[in-house]
Short mmCIF file of C-alpha atoms in Angstrom, two decimals:
data_model
loop_
_atom_site.label_atom_id
_atom_site.label_comp_id
_atom_site.label_asym_id
_atom_site.label_seq_id
_atom_site.Cartn_x
_atom_site.Cartn_y
_atom_site.Cartn_z
CA MET A 1 6.28 2.21 -32.10
CA LYS A 2 4.88 1.75 -28.57
CA MET A 3 7.21 -0.99 -27.38
CA GLY A 4 8.81 0.29 -24.18
CA PHE A 5 12.62 0.57 -23.97
CA ASN A 6 12.65 3.40 -21.44
CA PRO A 7 12.22 2.78 -17.70
CA PRO A 8 8.61 1.79 -17.07
CA GLU A 9 6.31 4.18 -15.26
CA LEU A 10 6.00 3.53 -11.54
CA ILE A 11 2.25 3.77 -10.92
CA LEU A 12 0.96 4.15 -7.35
CA PRO A 13 -2.55 3.89 -5.89
CA ALA A 14 -4.34 7.01 -4.62
CA GLY A 15 -7.35 6.37 -2.39
CA ASN A 16 -7.63 10.06 -1.52
CA PHE A 17 -5.96 13.37 -2.31
CA GLN A 18 -3.50 13.12 0.58
CA LYS A 19 -2.28 9.69 -0.54
CA LEU A 20 -1.92 11.01 -4.09
CA LYS A 21 0.32 13.83 -2.88
CA TYR A 22 2.51 11.47 -0.86
CA ALA A 23 2.75 8.96 -3.72
CA LEU A 24 4.03 11.64 -6.09
CA ALA A 25 6.40 13.09 -3.48
CA TYR A 26 7.94 9.67 -2.80
CA GLY A 27 8.70 8.86 -6.41
CA ALA A 28 5.63 7.79 -8.38
CA ASP A 29 5.62 8.67 -12.08
CA ALA A 30 1.86 8.27 -12.17
CA VAL A 31 -1.10 7.56 -9.90
CA TYR A 32 -4.48 5.95 -10.41
CA ALA A 33 -7.66 7.11 -8.71
CA GLY A 34 -11.37 7.09 -9.37
CA PRO A 35 -14.87 7.89 -8.15
CA PRO A 36 -16.24 5.40 -5.58
CA ASP A 37 -19.33 4.50 -7.62
CA CYS A 38 -17.55 3.85 -10.94
CA SER A 39 -14.27 2.21 -9.95
CA LEU A 40 -13.37 -0.90 -8.01
CA ARG A 41 -12.96 0.91 -4.69
CA ALA A 42 -16.38 1.91 -3.39
CA ARG A 43 -15.23 1.86 0.26
CA LEU A 44 -12.39 3.88 1.82
CA ASN A 45 -12.36 6.07 -1.28
CA GLU A 46 -12.66 9.78 -0.56
CA PHE A 47 -12.67 11.12 -4.11
CA ASP A 48 -15.62 12.91 -5.64
CA MET A 49 -15.96 14.91 -8.84
CA GLU A 50 -14.43 18.11 -7.50
CA SER A 51 -11.50 16.48 -5.71
CA LEU A 52 -10.73 14.41 -8.82
CA LYS A 53 -10.59 17.60 -10.88
CA GLU A 54 -8.25 19.14 -8.31
CA ALA A 55 -6.16 15.95 -8.28
CA ILE A 56 -5.76 16.02 -12.07
CA GLU A 57 -4.57 19.63 -11.97
CA TYR A 58 -2.20 18.95 -9.05
CA THR A 59 -0.66 15.95 -10.80
CA LYS A 60 -0.22 17.66 -14.16
CA LEU A 61 1.44 20.69 -12.56
CA ARG A 62 4.16 18.29 -11.37
CA ASN A 63 4.58 16.76 -14.84
CA LYS A 64 3.23 13.44 -13.59
CA LYS A 65 0.33 11.36 -14.92
CA ILE A 66 -3.03 10.45 -13.43
CA TYR A 67 -5.19 7.58 -14.63
CA ILE A 68 -8.89 7.72 -13.76
CA THR A 69 -10.42 4.33 -12.95
CA LEU A 70 -13.84 3.60 -14.44
CA ASN A 71 -13.27 -0.14 -14.28
CA LEU A 72 -16.49 -1.38 -12.74
CA PHE A 73 -18.46 -4.12 -14.47
CA ALA A 74 -21.38 -1.90 -15.36
CA ARG A 75 -25.10 -2.48 -14.97
CA ASN A 76 -27.59 -0.75 -17.26
CA SER A 77 -28.20 1.87 -14.59
CA ASP A 78 -24.51 2.87 -14.42
CA PHE A 79 -24.03 4.48 -17.80
CA TRP A 80 -25.47 7.87 -16.94
CA LYS A 81 -22.91 8.17 -14.11
CA ILE A 82 -20.08 7.09 -16.37
CA GLU A 83 -21.11 9.66 -18.98
CA ARG A 84 -21.24 12.41 -16.35
CA TYR A 85 -17.79 11.62 -14.97
CA VAL A 86 -16.20 11.29 -18.40
CA LYS A 87 -17.65 14.50 -19.83
CA GLU A 88 -16.71 16.61 -16.81
CA LEU A 89 -13.29 15.10 -16.16
CA GLU A 90 -12.23 15.13 -19.81
CA GLU A 91 -12.21 18.93 -19.69
CA TYR A 92 -9.29 18.60 -17.25
CA ALA A 93 -7.40 16.19 -19.56
CA PRO A 94 -6.53 13.19 -17.38
CA SER A 95 -3.78 10.96 -18.75
CA ALA A 96 -6.18 8.06 -19.41
CA PHE A 97 -9.37 6.33 -18.31
CA ILE A 98 -8.94 2.74 -17.06
CA VAL A 99 -11.85 0.49 -18.09
CA SER A 100 -12.63 -3.22 -18.00
CA ASP A 101 -16.17 -3.69 -19.33
CA PRO A 102 -16.48 -4.09 -23.14
CA GLY A 103 -19.78 -2.24 -22.94
CA VAL A 104 -18.09 0.72 -21.28
CA VAL A 105 -15.40 0.72 -23.99
CA ARG A 106 -18.06 0.79 -26.70
CA PHE A 107 -20.03 3.48 -24.85
CA LEU A 108 -16.99 5.76 -24.48
CA LYS A 109 -16.14 5.34 -28.15
CA LYS A 110 -19.69 6.42 -29.00
CA LEU A 111 -19.11 9.55 -26.91
CA LYS A 112 -16.04 10.28 -29.09
CA ILE A 113 -13.83 11.05 -26.11
CA LYS A 114 -10.26 12.23 -26.69
CA THR A 115 -8.74 10.77 -23.52
CA PRO A 116 -6.76 7.53 -24.06
CA LEU A 117 -8.25 4.28 -22.76
CA HIS A 118 -6.34 1.69 -20.74
CA LEU A 119 -7.70 -1.80 -20.14
CA SER A 120 -7.87 -2.94 -16.52
CA THR A 121 -6.34 -6.19 -15.30
CA GLN A 122 -9.93 -7.17 -14.39
CA ALA A 123 -10.44 -7.93 -18.09
CA ASN A 124 -7.92 -10.80 -17.58
CA THR A 125 -6.06 -10.40 -20.87
CA LEU A 126 -4.00 -13.59 -21.24
CA ASN A 127 -2.89 -13.81 -24.89
CA PHE A 128 -1.69 -11.71 -27.79
CA GLU A 129 -4.86 -12.24 -29.84
CA SER A 130 -6.85 -10.62 -27.02
CA VAL A 131 -4.34 -7.79 -26.91
CA ARG A 132 -4.78 -7.27 -30.66
CA PHE A 133 -8.56 -7.32 -30.26
CA TRP A 134 -8.44 -4.57 -27.64
CA GLU A 135 -5.89 -2.61 -29.64
CA GLU A 136 -8.27 -2.66 -32.62
CA ALA A 137 -11.04 -1.50 -30.28
CA GLY A 138 -9.02 1.62 -29.50
CA ILE A 139 -7.26 0.63 -26.27
CA GLU A 140 -3.79 2.19 -25.97
CA ARG A 141 -2.50 0.25 -22.95
CA ILE A 142 -3.29 -3.23 -21.63
CA ILE A 143 -2.80 -4.01 -17.94
CA LEU A 144 -2.11 -7.71 -18.26
CA ALA A 145 -3.66 -10.44 -16.10
CA ARG A 146 -1.72 -11.41 -12.98
CA GLU A 147 -1.99 -15.09 -14.00
CA LEU A 148 0.51 -14.72 -16.87
CA ASN A 149 4.05 -16.01 -16.52
CA TYR A 150 7.25 -14.47 -17.84
CA ASP A 151 7.45 -16.46 -21.09
CA GLU A 152 3.84 -15.67 -21.95
CA ILE A 153 4.46 -11.95 -21.47
CA VAL A 154 7.54 -12.19 -23.70
CA GLU A 155 5.39 -13.77 -26.42
CA ILE A 156 2.72 -11.08 -26.07
CA ARG A 157 5.34 -8.33 -26.29
CA GLU A 158 6.93 -9.87 -29.40
CA ASN A 159 3.56 -10.09 -31.15
CA CYS A 160 2.15 -6.75 -29.98
CA ARG A 161 4.75 -4.04 -30.44
CA ASN A 162 2.43 -1.10 -31.04
CA VAL A 163 0.43 -1.19 -27.84
CA GLU A 164 1.57 -0.31 -24.33
CA LEU A 165 1.73 -3.10 -21.74
CA GLU A 166 1.63 -2.90 -17.96
CA ILE A 167 1.74 -5.38 -15.07
CA PHE A 168 1.19 -5.35 -11.31
CA ILE A 169 4.42 -5.81 -9.36
CA HIS A 170 3.30 -5.39 -5.75
CA GLY A 171 0.29 -5.70 -3.48
CA ALA A 172 -2.58 -7.87 -2.31
CA MET A 173 -3.87 -10.56 -4.66
CA CYS A 174 -7.36 -11.99 -5.02
CA MET A 175 -7.74 -15.77 -4.89
CA ALA A 176 -10.23 -15.64 -7.78
CA TYR A 177 -9.34 -15.41 -11.47
CA SER A 178 -8.21 -11.83 -12.12
CA GLY A 179 -10.21 -10.67 -9.13
CA ARG A 180 -13.54 -12.01 -10.33
CA CYS A 181 -14.68 -13.23 -6.91
CA ILE A 182 -18.33 -13.65 -5.91
CA LEU A 183 -17.77 -14.82 -2.31
CA SER A 184 -18.25 -11.30 -0.94
CA LEU A 185 -21.56 -10.88 -2.77
CA TYR A 186 -22.75 -14.31 -1.65
CA PHE A 187 -21.86 -13.91 2.04
CA THR A 188 -22.44 -10.19 2.63
CA GLY A 189 -24.28 -8.74 -0.37
CA ARG A 190 -21.26 -6.55 -1.14
CA GLU A 191 -20.10 -7.00 -4.72
CA GLY A 192 -16.34 -7.12 -5.25
CA ASN A 193 -16.65 -6.49 -8.98
CA ARG A 194 -18.33 -3.20 -8.20
CA GLY A 195 -15.68 -2.10 -5.72
CA ASP A 196 -17.34 -3.18 -2.48
CA CYS A 197 -15.45 -6.37 -1.54
CA SER A 198 -15.75 -7.51 2.09
CA HIS A 199 -12.50 -9.52 1.81
CA THR A 200 -14.13 -12.80 2.74
CA CYS A 201 -10.97 -14.58 1.56
CA ARG A 202 -9.28 -13.27 4.71
CA TRP A 203 -11.79 -15.04 6.97
CA LYS A 204 -11.04 -18.22 8.89
CA TYR A 205 -12.46 -21.38 7.25
CA TYR A 206 -12.92 -25.07 8.02
CA LEU A 207 -12.85 -27.89 5.49
CA ILE A 208 -16.04 -30.00 5.51
CA GLU A 209 -16.51 -33.26 3.61
CA GLU A 210 -19.84 -33.51 1.78
CA LYS A 211 -21.25 -36.49 3.73
CA ARG A 212 -19.77 -35.51 7.10
CA ALA A 213 -21.08 -31.99 7.61
CA ASP A 214 -21.13 -32.45 11.40
CA ASP A 215 -17.46 -33.39 11.47
CA PRO A 216 -15.38 -30.48 10.12
CA ILE A 217 -11.76 -31.22 9.35
CA GLU A 218 -9.47 -29.00 11.39
CA ILE A 219 -6.69 -27.51 9.27
CA GLU A 220 -3.98 -26.30 11.59
CA GLU A 221 -2.20 -23.67 9.53
CA HIS A 222 -0.85 -22.04 12.69
CA GLY A 223 -1.99 -20.98 16.14
CA ASP A 224 -4.14 -18.06 15.00
CA GLY A 225 -6.34 -20.15 12.72
CA SER A 226 -6.61 -21.45 9.17
CA TYR A 227 -6.85 -19.00 6.30
CA ILE A 228 -6.95 -21.34 3.33
CA LEU A 229 -8.34 -18.74 0.90
CA SER A 230 -6.01 -15.91 1.95
CA SER A 231 -3.34 -15.22 -0.66
CA ARG A 232 0.14 -13.94 0.08
CA ASP A 233 0.99 -10.49 -1.28
CA LEU A 234 2.74 -10.01 -4.61
CA CYS A 235 6.26 -8.55 -4.34
CA LEU A 236 8.70 -8.34 -7.26
CA ILE A 237 11.15 -5.79 -5.86
CA ASN A 238 14.03 -8.29 -5.97
CA TYR A 239 13.36 -9.23 -9.61
CA LEU A 240 13.22 -5.92 -11.48
CA GLU A 241 16.41 -6.78 -13.35
CA GLU A 242 14.72 -9.89 -14.78
CA LEU A 243 11.62 -7.89 -15.71
CA LYS A 244 13.67 -5.29 -17.57
CA SER A 245 13.92 -7.44 -20.71
CA LEU A 246 10.11 -7.54 -21.01
CA HIS A 247 10.16 -3.90 -22.21
CA LEU A 248 6.97 -3.00 -20.36
CA ASP A 249 5.54 0.49 -20.13
CA GLY A 250 4.18 0.46 -16.60
CA TYR A 251 4.69 -1.20 -13.22
CA LYS A 252 1.66 -0.87 -10.98
CA ILE A 253 1.29 -1.09 -7.19
CA GLU A 254 -1.97 -2.29 -5.60
CA GLY A 255 -3.40 -0.56 -2.52
CA ARG A 256 -5.90 2.29 -2.85
CA THR A 257 -7.35 1.43 0.58
CA LYS A 258 -3.92 1.32 2.26
CA ASN A 259 -2.67 4.20 4.42
CA VAL A 260 -0.22 7.02 3.71
CA PHE A 261 2.65 5.07 5.30
CA TYR A 262 2.15 2.16 2.88
CA VAL A 263 1.86 4.40 -0.19
CA SER A 264 4.93 6.43 0.74
CA LEU A 265 7.20 3.53 1.65
CA VAL A 266 6.29 1.32 -1.30
CA ALA A 267 6.77 4.28 -3.67
CA ARG A 268 10.16 5.09 -2.13
CA ALA A 269 11.33 1.46 -2.18
CA TYR A 270 10.39 0.76 -5.80
CA ARG A 271 11.67 4.17 -6.94
CA MET A 272 15.07 3.36 -5.43
CA ALA A 273 15.06 -0.16 -6.88
CA LEU A 274 14.06 0.97 -10.38
CA ASP A 275 16.60 3.78 -10.41
CA ARG A 276 19.32 1.29 -9.56
CA VAL A 277 18.25 -1.15 -12.28
CA TYR A 278 18.15 1.61 -14.89
CA ASN A 279 21.33 3.34 -13.61
CA LEU A 280 19.49 6.50 -12.63
CA GLY A 281 21.08 6.66 -9.16
CA ASP A 282 19.92 5.15 -5.91
CA GLY A 283 19.89 8.11 -3.51
CA ASP A 284 21.13 8.10 0.07
CA SER A 285 19.48 5.70 2.45
CA ILE A 286 20.33 3.67 5.51
CA MET A 287 18.06 0.91 4.19
CA ALA A 288 17.95 -1.17 1.01
CA PRO A 289 14.68 -1.11 -0.99
CA GLU A 290 13.78 -4.68 0.01
CA ASP A 291 14.28 -3.78 3.68
CA LEU A 292 11.92 -0.84 3.30
CA ILE A 293 9.28 -3.17 1.86
CA ASN A 294 9.69 -5.48 4.84
CA LEU A 295 8.67 -2.65 7.18
CA LEU A 296 5.13 -2.87 5.81
CA ASP A 297 2.33 -5.05 7.13
CA ASN A 298 1.79 -7.94 4.75
CA HIS A 299 0.36 -11.42 4.41
CA GLY A 300 3.71 -12.90 3.45
CA TYR A 301 5.31 -12.20 0.07
CA THR A 302 5.28 -14.19 -3.14
CA THR A 303 6.31 -13.64 -6.75
CA GLY A 304 2.91 -14.93 -7.80
CA PHE A 305 2.67 -16.58 -11.21
CA ILE A 306 5.28 -14.69 -13.17
CA PHE A 307 8.16 -17.18 -12.86
CA ARG A 308 6.12 -20.38 -12.69
CA GLY A 309 6.66 -22.83 -15.53
CA THR A 310 9.59 -20.84 -16.92
CA ASP A 311 13.32 -21.41 -17.23
CA ILE A 312 13.89 -18.63 -14.69
CA ALA A 313 14.46 -20.70 -11.55
CA LYS A 314 13.27 -18.31 -8.87
CA ASN A 315 12.22 -19.17 -5.36
CA GLU A 316 8.56 -18.23 -5.18
CA HIS A 317 9.01 -16.48 -1.84
CA LEU A 318 11.39 -13.71 -0.87
CA SER A 319 12.34 -15.29 2.44
CA VAL A 320 11.26 -18.64 3.81
CA ASP A 321 12.07 -17.45 7.32
CA GLU A 322 9.87 -14.39 6.92
CA LEU A 323 6.95 -16.54 5.79
CA GLN A 324 6.94 -19.26 8.46
CA ASN A 325 4.26 -17.38 10.37
CA PRO A 326 3.13 -14.34 8.38
CA PHE A 327 0.54 -13.33 10.98
CA GLU A 328 3.13 -13.24 13.75
CA LYS A 329 5.50 -11.33 11.47
CA GLN A 330 2.73 -8.91 10.58
CA TYR A 331 2.36 -7.93 14.23
CA LYS A 332 6.04 -7.02 14.36
CA LYS A 333 5.90 -4.51 11.50
CA GLN A 334 6.11 -0.74 11.83
CA TYR A 335 3.19 1.62 12.19
CA ILE A 336 2.82 5.33 11.63
CA VAL A 337 2.95 7.63 14.66
CA GLY A 338 2.89 11.00 12.95
CA LEU A 339 3.05 13.14 9.82
CA VAL A 340 5.76 15.78 9.76
CA ARG A 341 4.40 19.21 8.84
CA GLU A 342 7.65 21.16 9.20
CA ALA A 343 11.22 20.40 10.25
CA ASP A 344 14.26 22.50 10.97
CA SER A 345 17.57 21.19 12.25
CA ARG A 346 16.62 19.14 15.35
CA LYS A 347 12.97 20.18 15.59
CA MET A 348 9.80 18.84 13.94
CA ILE A 349 6.17 19.94 13.88
CA VAL A 350 4.22 16.67 13.93
CA GLU A 351 0.55 15.78 13.43
CA VAL A 352 0.20 12.81 15.80
CA LYS A 353 -1.55 9.70 14.44
CA ASN A 354 -0.75 7.13 17.17
CA PRO A 355 0.78 7.41 20.65
CA LEU A 356 4.17 9.12 20.55
CA ARG A 357 6.27 9.08 23.72
CA LYS A 358 9.29 10.95 24.99
CA ASN A 359 12.43 8.81 24.52
CA ASP A 360 10.82 6.80 21.70
CA THR A 361 13.17 5.78 18.90
CA VAL A 362 11.46 6.20 15.53
CA LEU A 363 12.26 6.13 11.84
CA ALA A 364 12.00 9.59 10.32
CA ILE A 365 11.21 9.09 6.63
CA SER A 366 11.09 11.75 3.93
CA PRO A 367 11.10 11.53 0.13
CA ASP A 368 14.91 11.81 0.15
CA MET A 369 16.05 10.70 3.61
CA ILE A 370 15.57 7.92 6.16
CA GLU A 371 17.04 8.43 9.62
CA GLU A 372 16.60 6.73 12.98
CA VAL A 373 16.02 9.43 15.60
CA LYS A 374 15.25 9.62 19.30
CA ILE A 375 12.46 11.82 20.67
CA LEU A 376 14.07 14.06 23.32
CA SER A 377 11.01 16.15 24.16
CA ILE A 378 7.40 16.76 23.11
CA ARG A 379 5.77 20.18 23.44
CA ASP A 380 2.03 20.80 23.10
CA GLY A 381 1.65 24.56 22.85
CA GLU A 382 3.61 25.88 25.83
CA ASP A 383 3.42 22.63 27.80
CA TYR A 384 5.99 19.84 27.73
CA ILE A 385 4.36 16.41 27.82
CA ASP A 386 5.57 12.82 28.05
CA MET A 387 3.09 11.40 25.53
CA ALA A 388 0.97 12.66 22.63
CA TYR A 389 -2.15 10.76 21.61
CA GLY A 390 -3.29 10.20 18.04
CA ALA A 391 -6.96 10.20 18.98
CA LYS A 392 -6.72 13.86 19.98
CA LYS A 393 -5.31 14.89 16.58
CA GLN A 394 -2.58 16.79 18.36
CA ILE A 395 -0.08 19.01 16.58
CA VAL A 396 3.09 18.95 18.67
CA THR A 397 6.65 20.21 18.49
CA VAL A 398 9.19 17.41 18.79
CA GLN A 399 12.87 17.81 19.65
CA ILE A 400 15.10 15.04 18.27
CA ASP A 401 18.69 13.94 18.82
CA ARG A 402 20.17 14.74 15.41
CA ASP A 403 20.15 17.32 12.65
CA ILE A 404 17.80 16.35 9.81
CA SER A 405 17.98 19.60 7.83
CA GLY A 406 18.49 19.43 4.10
CA SER A 407 15.55 17.13 3.37
CA THR A 408 11.98 17.66 2.13
CA TRP A 409 10.08 17.23 5.38
CA ASN A 410 6.68 18.65 4.39
CA PHE A 411 5.90 15.05 3.37
CA GLY A 412 7.75 13.46 6.28
CA ILE A 413 6.52 10.45 8.26
CA LEU A 414 7.47 9.10 11.70
CA VAL A 415 7.08 5.34 12.19
CA LYS A 416 7.70 2.98 15.10
CA LYS A 417 7.91 -0.77 15.67
CA HIS A 418 4.90 -2.79 16.83
CA LYS A 419 1.25 -1.94 16.53
CA PRO A 420 -0.40 0.36 19.09
CA LEU A 421 -2.60 -1.18 21.73
CA GLU A 422 -6.19 -1.57 20.58
#
């Protein structure tokens, strides 16, 4: 009986080994990662065969799960690479391979692999007959299409009780059907369905009528331009109680190309929120989970399709005020200024990522603590300085105004309001 009644896994993206470590430290039950040439993240993906092997071992030692993405839409020339990755990585026993191409599923079955197979959301599974088809093909978990609404997922769950089901609950969304966009390939030659999307949906566009090509229609979305193909970001952190009755097995977060700050904060926020919903405790924090999420850069939040056309009368957006001008709001978000390497009482050893100044007030975030602190002094070696620069990759000793002992600071982060000057 695979139908999930336990808390669903919280599954975080891992674009490199460092992000994987932070995701697990901040509360992920599982991570997903993959090789650049066989998953849907060819750019800003630092994994190779050896680091993936190391990542599998690291994750398993912590009793967490790691899902290896092989979810490209394969060409004939790709199968030798897929075979190489699968045969080598299977020796390290990853938790599952995530696939989307029916040909890849058939190919892996021919190889008689022992690792479970999960079906990517790219396969846009929309109905219970499709779920049954994939279950009969040997798939153990289906990551459902983002286009489904709540009632449709209920119906799938009721008709498919022996297969695991998973949905995305947070992150960027493609304007195309289940991510099957060809704009990037058309405009830049970079194929989104092979992990090399140029994010052309985020470009500024004009509307042109067929017979009036010389007279473009100006669409005044706001002062910074018109982004008519740019979707808001999915965010379901306020609706986990409603999702509980779906009995799903996994909640996934998008963002393998996002930075350590994003991965850590979104993991911490959803971990807190899920623990509250399932009465597992909520930890100590000066901020609510939804406030943590609002620290992150975003394109404005939406609940996507999940409540549309249902009896659950939810406002599509988390906050109308927050979404009046998402680009202006985005500028006002936090940014990372340093990674904490060590901390003791009122002192921190910090790897500087962006300018950090004496007398700055920053948020000091760890897997089990969030505190607002003031920087009293910065020491570089034996010299006291007024500012440390991220470009120099400085390691500095920072004195702060309060005692932060008792927390796990080897995965600590310092963040500050506003973006640094370009």
